[in-house]
Amino acid sequence: MVHTPQIRIPATYLRGGTSKGVFFRLQDLPERCQVPGPARDKLFMRVIGSPDPYSAHIDGMGGATSSTSKCVILSKSQQPDHDVDYLYGQIAIDKAFVDWSGNCGNLSTGAGAFAIHAGLVDPARIPDNGTCVVRIWQANIGKTIIAQVPVSNGQVQETGDFELDGVTFPAAEIVLEFLDPSDDGEDGGALFPTGNLMDELEVPGLGTIKATLISAGIPTVFVNADEIGYSGTELREQINTDPDALARFEAIRVAGALRMGLIKTAAEAATRQHTPKIAFVAPAKDYLSASGKQVKAGDVDLLVRALSMGKLHHAMMGTCAVAIGTAAAIPGTLVNIAAGGGEREAVRFGHPSGTLRVGAQARQVDGDWTVTKAVMSRSARILMEGWVRVPEDAF
């Protein structure tokens, strides 16, 4: 019997925001995985432990949730005036595919910190103490992200007193700026792909519901909680343990993807699970977060729950937060209406783990809305570094 040896690949396991993933430098990957294709996809699936019919990721680095089934590649940037190119793969849990169709806003935080850790930023630009501005080219969607990373004694400062709901321990604050976050890269399209701030969406088995379809940060389908039978205060277990509810949300997501032109047929949605996101909104009200902390209606402008990879997210995806902030800034969207209407440049919303504030600068030019920048604070911390091992025949 021939036994296939394991190979080891330099890797870093890192938390960014409310997600975590396995980070690689492009130059450290096996040669056939340094270019896009089946070998790279198979490698990342084996690293994470997918596809796993048990949905447990026991034999891999994944955590069996959309927030923890991720891989990232960083390299010195090929773009002018950028430090690093950042490529993100969302690995399906029980299916054999990697979705490259969007960004992870949470791991964008990690990309800024890892770029410094991995020696991909010019040392002359890293202060002994202060803030290092890392200019990131998000290669999935062709957009610029600016990460303001704190530095202490020439190294990334990871500990601090910044608290992020959905993350157990405080850490150092990293401010992210998503520049010109509208338009989903390869798919093209405007901030509002249908040209409307609000659409009537026909959903098989559900009927006609109102929806705001926006492409900012990540393509997102927003619907009203009360139109689909929810209050907006739901926690993860209330949605994720209900197969019928998950099927309805997927039907809404597919209908939205078709209307936005992201897919041509409903069947294509099965291989594009990462985008678009589906989220439901409601006016502010009191609720208990997943940690048992009381969130008061007066603490937030509105409530938002969002699904990622077919399940309700335990907190909020960073890219979806960009979509929330952008939509909230534009009068007439469902998000803006739920927040009380009017013009605004920042919004604080309640999610299952607590609250989050995000700012967005939107303006109307010749009748069309554009967004120039969205800003939020996250944190990042290395959990483990060294090598990840995979069987040599896995890819």
Short mmCIF file of C-alpha atoms in Angstrom, two decimals:
data_model
loop_
_atom_site.label_atom_id
_atom_site.label_comp_id
_atom_site.label_asym_id
_atom_site.label_seq_id
_atom_site.Cartn_x
_atom_site.Cartn_y
_atom_site.Cartn_z
CA MET A 1 0.00 0.00 0.00
CA VAL A 2 1.36 3.40 -1.01
CA HIS A 3 1.06 6.11 1.63
CA THR A 4 0.87 9.71 0.46
CA PRO A 5 3.00 12.01 2.61
CA GLN A 6 1.75 15.30 3.94
CA ILE A 7 3.33 18.52 2.81
CA ARG A 8 3.54 21.62 4.94
CA ILE A 9 2.82 25.14 3.73
CA PRO A 10 3.65 28.33 5.64
CA ALA A 11 0.38 29.76 6.94
CA THR A 12 -1.09 32.03 9.60
CA TYR A 13 -4.43 31.48 11.35
CA LEU A 14 -5.84 34.91 12.01
CA ARG A 15 -9.00 36.52 13.33
CA GLY A 16 -10.17 39.60 11.52
CA GLY A 17 -13.30 41.31 12.85
CA THR A 18 -15.91 38.63 13.57
CA SER A 19 -14.37 36.13 11.12
CA LYS A 20 -11.22 34.05 11.02
CA GLY A 21 -9.33 32.37 8.24
CA VAL A 22 -6.09 30.81 7.06
CA PHE A 23 -3.77 33.42 5.52
CA PHE A 24 -1.07 32.63 2.96
CA ARG A 25 1.57 34.60 1.13
CA LEU A 26 1.22 33.85 -2.59
CA GLN A 27 4.92 32.99 -2.83
CA ASP A 28 4.56 30.29 -0.15
CA LEU A 29 1.87 28.30 -1.97
CA PRO A 30 2.82 25.23 -4.03
CA GLU A 31 3.68 26.41 -7.54
CA ARG A 32 0.54 24.97 -9.18
CA CYS A 33 -1.58 26.76 -6.57
CA GLN A 34 -0.02 30.15 -7.20
CA VAL A 35 -2.42 30.65 -10.10
CA PRO A 36 -6.23 30.41 -10.07
CA GLY A 37 -7.67 27.02 -10.91
CA PRO A 38 -8.74 23.60 -9.63
CA ALA A 39 -5.45 22.91 -7.79
CA ARG A 40 -5.80 26.06 -5.67
CA ASP A 41 -9.46 25.34 -4.95
CA LYS A 42 -8.73 21.75 -3.92
CA LEU A 43 -5.89 22.87 -1.67
CA PHE A 44 -8.06 25.39 0.15
CA MET A 45 -10.92 22.93 0.55
CA ARG A 46 -8.51 20.40 2.09
CA VAL A 47 -7.00 23.04 4.38
CA ILE A 48 -10.46 23.97 5.68
CA GLY A 49 -11.75 20.37 5.72
CA SER A 50 -14.40 20.60 3.00
CA PRO A 51 -16.56 19.15 1.66
CA ASP A 52 -17.70 17.69 4.96
CA PRO A 53 -21.01 15.78 5.01
CA TYR A 54 -20.94 16.03 8.81
CA SER A 55 -20.69 19.86 8.63
CA ALA A 56 -18.17 19.76 11.46
CA HIS A 57 -14.74 20.42 9.83
CA ILE A 58 -13.10 17.99 12.26
CA ASP A 59 -10.40 17.16 9.68
CA GLY A 60 -9.46 20.72 8.79
CA MET A 61 -8.91 24.27 9.97
CA GLY A 62 -12.48 25.43 9.34
CA GLY A 63 -15.04 26.04 12.04
CA ALA A 64 -18.09 24.76 10.14
CA THR A 65 -19.60 28.25 9.81
CA SER A 66 -19.42 30.80 7.02
CA SER A 67 -17.41 33.05 9.37
CA THR A 68 -14.67 30.47 9.85
CA SER A 69 -14.43 28.72 6.46
CA LYS A 70 -12.16 31.16 4.68
CA CYS A 71 -8.74 31.38 3.06
CA VAL A 72 -6.79 34.49 2.07
CA ILE A 73 -3.84 35.07 -0.27
CA LEU A 74 -1.69 38.19 -0.02
CA SER A 75 1.13 39.33 -2.26
CA LYS A 76 3.01 42.52 -3.05
CA SER A 77 0.64 44.61 -5.12
CA GLN A 78 0.76 44.77 -8.90
CA GLN A 79 -1.35 47.94 -8.75
CA PRO A 80 0.15 51.46 -8.61
CA ASP A 81 0.00 53.16 -5.20
CA HIS A 82 -1.01 49.97 -3.35
CA ASP A 83 0.97 47.86 -0.89
CA VAL A 84 -0.67 44.46 -1.26
CA ASP A 85 -3.08 42.49 -3.41
CA TYR A 86 -5.64 40.66 -1.28
CA LEU A 87 -7.58 37.68 -2.66
CA TYR A 88 -10.29 35.99 -0.63
CA GLY A 89 -11.89 32.55 -0.99
CA GLN A 90 -15.11 31.52 0.78
CA ILE A 91 -15.04 27.75 1.14
CA ALA A 92 -18.35 25.90 1.13
CA ILE A 93 -18.84 23.60 4.09
CA ASP A 94 -20.67 20.55 2.72
CA LYS A 95 -20.10 21.12 -1.01
CA ALA A 96 -16.97 20.98 -3.11
CA PHE A 97 -16.44 24.53 -4.25
CA VAL A 98 -14.71 27.80 -3.40
CA ASP A 99 -16.60 31.03 -4.04
CA TRP A 100 -14.39 33.86 -5.32
CA SER A 101 -17.26 36.22 -6.21
CA GLY A 102 -16.90 38.74 -3.37
CA ASN A 103 -14.86 40.18 -0.54
CA CYS A 104 -14.82 39.52 3.20
CA GLY A 105 -14.93 42.85 5.02
CA ASN A 106 -13.93 41.35 8.35
CA LEU A 107 -10.85 39.65 6.94
CA SER A 108 -9.97 42.90 5.16
CA THR A 109 -8.93 43.97 8.67
CA GLY A 110 -6.71 40.92 8.91
CA ALA A 111 -5.29 41.64 5.46
CA GLY A 112 -3.97 44.99 6.66
CA ALA A 113 -2.35 43.52 9.75
CA PHE A 114 -1.02 40.41 7.98
CA ALA A 115 0.53 42.53 5.23
CA ILE A 116 2.82 44.07 7.86
CA HIS A 117 3.44 40.81 9.74
CA ALA A 118 4.36 39.03 6.50
CA GLY A 119 6.87 41.62 5.33
CA LEU A 120 4.78 42.75 2.37
CA VAL A 121 4.80 46.45 3.32
CA ASP A 122 7.85 48.63 2.67
CA PRO A 123 9.65 48.87 6.06
CA ALA A 124 10.27 52.57 5.40
CA ARG A 125 6.51 53.13 5.65
CA ILE A 126 6.14 51.42 9.02
CA PRO A 127 6.60 53.79 11.98
CA ASP A 128 8.20 52.66 15.23
CA ASN A 129 5.07 53.82 17.01
CA GLY A 130 1.86 55.18 15.57
CA THR A 131 -0.32 54.15 12.65
CA CYS A 132 0.72 52.41 9.44
CA VAL A 133 -1.61 53.12 6.53
CA VAL A 134 -1.81 49.93 4.45
CA ARG A 135 -3.18 50.36 0.94
CA ILE A 136 -4.94 47.16 -0.09
CA TRP A 137 -6.09 46.17 -3.56
CA GLN A 138 -9.09 43.86 -3.12
CA ALA A 139 -8.52 41.59 -6.11
CA ASN A 140 -11.89 39.77 -6.02
CA ILE A 141 -13.85 42.94 -6.76
CA GLY A 142 -11.17 45.35 -7.96
CA LYS A 143 -11.52 47.91 -5.17
CA THR A 144 -9.24 49.83 -2.80
CA ILE A 145 -9.33 49.40 0.98
CA ILE A 146 -7.30 51.55 3.35
CA ALA A 147 -6.41 49.94 6.69
CA GLN A 148 -5.09 52.14 9.49
CA VAL A 149 -3.11 49.62 11.52
CA PRO A 150 -1.69 50.58 14.95
CA VAL A 151 2.02 49.90 15.40
CA SER A 152 3.99 49.63 18.62
CA ASN A 153 7.78 49.18 18.68
CA GLY A 154 7.75 48.57 14.94
CA GLN A 155 5.28 45.67 15.19
CA VAL A 156 1.55 45.43 14.66
CA GLN A 157 -0.20 46.24 17.92
CA GLU A 158 -2.82 43.54 18.47
CA THR A 159 -3.91 44.03 22.08
CA GLY A 160 -5.96 47.00 23.23
CA ASP A 161 -9.26 48.11 24.71
CA PHE A 162 -11.39 48.32 21.56
CA GLU A 163 -14.50 46.16 21.99
CA LEU A 164 -16.28 44.64 19.01
CA ASP A 165 -19.63 42.96 19.59
CA GLY A 166 -19.37 39.35 18.42
CA VAL A 167 -15.72 39.08 19.57
CA THR A 168 -15.14 37.90 23.13
CA PHE A 169 -12.02 39.86 24.07
CA PRO A 170 -10.98 43.49 23.42
CA ALA A 171 -8.13 44.24 21.02
CA ALA A 172 -6.49 47.12 19.17
CA GLU A 173 -8.73 49.15 16.87
CA ILE A 174 -8.10 49.09 13.13
CA VAL A 175 -10.01 51.63 11.06
CA LEU A 176 -11.02 50.47 7.57
CA GLU A 177 -11.95 52.73 4.67
CA PHE A 178 -13.67 51.13 1.68
CA LEU A 179 -13.14 53.51 -1.24
CA ASP A 180 -15.74 53.71 -4.00
CA PRO A 181 -17.34 50.51 -2.70
CA SER A 182 -20.20 50.34 -5.22
CA ASP A 183 -20.11 48.19 -8.38
CA ASP A 184 -19.33 44.51 -7.95
CA GLY A 185 -16.15 44.33 -9.97
CA GLU A 186 -16.35 41.72 -12.71
CA ASP A 187 -20.13 41.83 -12.81
CA GLY A 188 -20.25 45.57 -13.37
CA GLY A 189 -23.35 47.54 -12.58
CA ALA A 190 -24.37 50.62 -10.67
CA LEU A 191 -24.92 51.18 -6.96
CA PHE A 192 -28.55 50.20 -7.58
CA PRO A 193 -28.42 47.60 -10.38
CA THR A 194 -32.15 47.91 -11.16
CA GLY A 195 -32.05 51.70 -11.11
CA ASN A 196 -34.52 51.76 -8.21
CA LEU A 197 -34.13 52.51 -4.51
CA MET A 198 -36.95 50.05 -3.85
CA ASP A 199 -38.27 47.21 -5.98
CA GLU A 200 -41.23 44.86 -5.92
CA LEU A 201 -39.61 41.44 -5.86
CA GLU A 202 -41.53 38.36 -7.01
CA VAL A 203 -40.47 35.39 -4.90
CA PRO A 204 -41.77 31.91 -5.80
CA GLY A 205 -43.83 30.52 -2.94
CA LEU A 206 -43.80 33.83 -1.07
CA GLY A 207 -45.41 36.35 -3.39
CA THR A 208 -44.45 39.97 -3.94
CA ILE A 209 -42.34 41.75 -1.33
CA LYS A 210 -40.51 45.07 -1.20
CA ALA A 211 -36.73 44.94 -1.61
CA THR A 212 -33.74 47.27 -1.89
CA LEU A 213 -31.12 45.76 -4.16
CA ILE A 214 -27.75 47.43 -3.70
CA SER A 215 -24.15 46.76 -4.69
CA ALA A 216 -21.93 48.45 -2.11
CA GLY A 217 -19.27 46.48 -0.29
CA ILE A 218 -21.05 43.37 -1.51
CA PRO A 219 -24.26 42.89 -3.50
CA THR A 220 -27.08 42.72 -0.94
CA VAL A 221 -30.82 42.12 -1.01
CA PHE A 222 -32.59 44.00 1.80
CA VAL A 223 -36.19 43.17 2.77
CA ASN A 224 -38.48 44.25 5.61
CA ALA A 225 -38.58 41.87 8.57
CA ASP A 226 -42.33 42.23 9.09
CA GLU A 227 -43.11 41.35 5.46
CA ILE A 228 -41.55 37.92 5.93
CA GLY A 229 -42.88 37.24 9.42
CA TYR A 230 -40.01 38.42 11.63
CA SER A 231 -39.41 41.19 14.17
CA GLY A 232 -35.72 41.87 13.45
CA THR A 233 -34.70 40.77 16.96
CA GLU A 234 -34.08 37.14 15.98
CA LEU A 235 -30.90 35.33 17.02
CA ARG A 236 -29.02 32.71 15.03
CA GLU A 237 -30.73 29.62 16.44
CA GLN A 238 -34.22 30.90 15.66
CA ILE A 239 -33.42 30.98 11.95
CA ASN A 240 -30.77 28.33 11.44
CA THR A 241 -32.76 25.53 13.07
CA ASP A 242 -35.73 26.15 10.75
CA PRO A 243 -35.17 24.49 7.34
CA ASP A 244 -38.32 26.06 5.90
CA ALA A 245 -37.13 29.53 6.90
CA LEU A 246 -33.72 28.96 5.33
CA ALA A 247 -35.39 27.77 2.13
CA ARG A 248 -37.50 30.94 2.01
CA PHE A 249 -34.46 33.13 2.50
CA GLU A 250 -32.65 31.31 -0.29
CA ALA A 251 -35.68 31.84 -2.56
CA ILE A 252 -35.52 35.59 -1.81
CA ARG A 253 -31.77 35.63 -2.42
CA VAL A 254 -32.13 33.86 -5.75
CA ALA A 255 -34.92 36.20 -6.85
CA GLY A 256 -32.74 39.16 -5.92
CA ALA A 257 -29.68 37.77 -7.70
CA LEU A 258 -31.71 37.31 -10.88
CA ARG A 259 -33.15 40.82 -10.64
CA MET A 260 -29.65 42.29 -10.07
CA GLY A 261 -28.28 40.43 -13.07
CA LEU A 262 -25.74 38.51 -11.00
CA ILE A 263 -26.99 35.19 -12.38
CA LYS A 264 -28.90 34.26 -15.54
CA THR A 265 -30.75 31.24 -14.17
CA ALA A 266 -31.89 30.21 -10.70
CA ALA A 267 -29.68 27.11 -10.90
CA GLU A 268 -26.55 29.29 -11.02
CA ALA A 269 -27.21 30.47 -7.45
CA ALA A 270 -26.04 27.10 -6.11
CA THR A 271 -22.49 27.89 -7.26
CA ARG A 272 -22.64 31.51 -6.11
CA GLN A 273 -23.52 31.23 -2.43
CA HIS A 274 -21.29 34.05 -1.22
CA THR A 275 -23.11 36.74 -3.22
CA PRO A 276 -25.54 38.35 -3.02
CA LYS A 277 -26.22 38.53 0.69
CA ILE A 278 -29.78 38.57 2.03
CA ALA A 279 -30.66 40.79 5.01
CA PHE A 280 -33.84 41.86 6.76
CA VAL A 281 -34.36 45.17 8.53
CA ALA A 282 -36.69 46.57 11.18
CA PRO A 283 -37.09 49.78 13.20
CA ALA A 284 -35.14 49.96 16.46
CA LYS A 285 -36.52 48.04 19.44
CA ASP A 286 -35.20 46.45 22.64
CA TYR A 287 -33.74 42.94 22.48
CA LEU A 288 -31.27 40.61 24.16
CA SER A 289 -28.10 39.90 22.18
CA ALA A 290 -26.60 36.44 21.82
CA SER A 291 -24.36 37.12 24.83
CA GLY A 292 -27.35 38.12 26.96
CA LYS A 293 -26.50 41.82 26.82
CA GLN A 294 -29.49 44.16 26.63
CA VAL A 295 -29.62 46.31 23.51
CA LYS A 296 -31.97 49.26 23.97
CA ALA A 297 -33.97 50.81 21.13
CA GLY A 298 -32.34 54.13 21.98
CA ASP A 299 -28.88 52.65 21.40
CA VAL A 300 -29.44 51.94 17.69
CA ASP A 301 -31.03 53.47 14.60
CA LEU A 302 -32.42 50.18 13.27
CA LEU A 303 -32.08 46.40 13.47
CA VAL A 304 -30.47 44.24 10.76
CA ARG A 305 -30.06 40.48 10.47
CA ALA A 306 -28.09 39.02 7.56
CA LEU A 307 -27.46 35.57 6.16
CA SER A 308 -24.15 34.32 4.80
CA MET A 309 -23.70 31.06 2.91
CA GLY A 310 -27.28 30.08 3.72
CA LYS A 311 -27.20 30.67 7.48
CA LEU A 312 -27.94 33.64 9.75
CA HIS A 313 -24.66 35.32 10.66
CA HIS A 314 -23.81 35.46 14.38
CA ALA A 315 -22.94 39.17 14.10
CA MET A 316 -22.53 41.08 10.83
CA MET A 317 -20.36 40.61 7.78
CA GLY A 318 -18.10 43.62 7.22
CA THR A 319 -19.01 43.94 3.56
CA CYS A 320 -22.71 43.78 4.42
CA ALA A 321 -22.12 46.53 6.99
CA VAL A 322 -20.82 48.68 4.12
CA ALA A 323 -24.06 47.97 2.22
CA ILE A 324 -26.08 48.85 5.35
CA GLY A 325 -24.23 52.12 5.90
CA THR A 326 -24.56 53.09 2.24
CA ALA A 327 -28.25 52.24 1.98
CA ALA A 328 -28.95 54.03 5.27
CA ALA A 329 -27.39 57.21 3.86
CA ILE A 330 -29.77 57.29 0.88
CA PRO A 331 -33.37 58.43 1.53
CA GLY A 332 -35.95 56.04 0.08
CA THR A 333 -34.21 52.69 0.64
CA LEU A 334 -35.72 50.15 3.01
CA VAL A 335 -32.68 50.52 5.26
CA ASN A 336 -33.03 54.30 5.41
CA ILE A 337 -36.76 54.06 6.10
CA ALA A 338 -36.22 51.55 8.92
CA ALA A 339 -33.65 53.95 10.41
CA GLY A 340 -36.21 56.75 10.45
CA GLY A 341 -35.54 58.37 7.08
CA GLY A 342 -33.63 61.53 6.23
CA GLU A 343 -30.04 62.08 5.18
CA ARG A 344 -27.25 60.69 7.35
CA GLU A 345 -23.53 59.95 7.12
CA ALA A 346 -23.41 57.28 9.82
CA VAL A 347 -25.72 54.67 11.27
CA ARG A 348 -25.61 52.38 14.30
CA PHE A 349 -27.52 49.15 13.85
CA GLY A 350 -28.35 46.22 16.09
CA HIS A 351 -27.29 42.71 15.02
CA PRO A 352 -27.49 39.34 16.83
CA SER A 353 -24.30 39.94 18.84
CA GLY A 354 -24.81 43.61 19.65
CA THR A 355 -24.31 46.86 17.76
CA LEU A 356 -22.07 48.28 15.06
CA ARG A 357 -21.53 51.78 13.73
CA VAL A 358 -20.63 52.37 10.08
CA GLY A 359 -20.25 55.61 8.17
CA ALA A 360 -20.83 56.23 4.47
CA GLN A 361 -20.53 59.25 2.23
CA ALA A 362 -23.17 59.12 -0.50
CA ARG A 363 -24.21 61.81 -2.94
CA GLN A 364 -26.52 62.22 -5.91
CA VAL A 365 -25.03 63.23 -9.25
CA ASP A 366 -27.31 63.82 -12.24
CA GLY A 367 -30.01 61.80 -10.55
CA ASP A 368 -27.80 58.80 -9.78
CA TRP A 369 -26.53 57.93 -6.31
CA THR A 370 -22.86 57.21 -5.74
CA VAL A 371 -20.91 56.38 -2.61
CA THR A 372 -17.34 57.59 -2.27
CA LYS A 373 -16.30 55.94 0.98
CA ALA A 374 -17.53 53.73 3.81
CA VAL A 375 -15.72 53.59 7.16
CA MET A 376 -15.86 51.20 10.10
CA SER A 377 -13.65 49.98 12.94
CA ARG A 378 -12.67 46.34 13.50
CA SER A 379 -9.74 44.50 15.08
CA ALA A 380 -7.44 41.62 14.20
CA ARG A 381 -5.22 39.15 16.02
CA ILE A 382 -2.94 36.29 15.02
CA LEU A 383 -4.15 33.07 16.65
CA MET A 384 -1.45 30.72 15.37
CA GLU A 385 1.37 30.79 12.86
CA GLY A 386 3.65 28.21 11.33
CA TRP A 387 2.65 25.62 8.74
CA VAL A 388 -0.58 23.99 7.71
CA ARG A 389 -0.32 20.38 6.57
CA VAL A 390 -2.27 18.67 3.80
CA PRO A 391 -1.87 15.31 2.05
CA GLU A 392 0.24 15.74 -1.07
CA ASP A 393 -2.40 14.17 -3.31
CA ALA A 394 -5.19 16.47 -2.06
CA PHE A 395 -4.67 18.94 -4.88
#
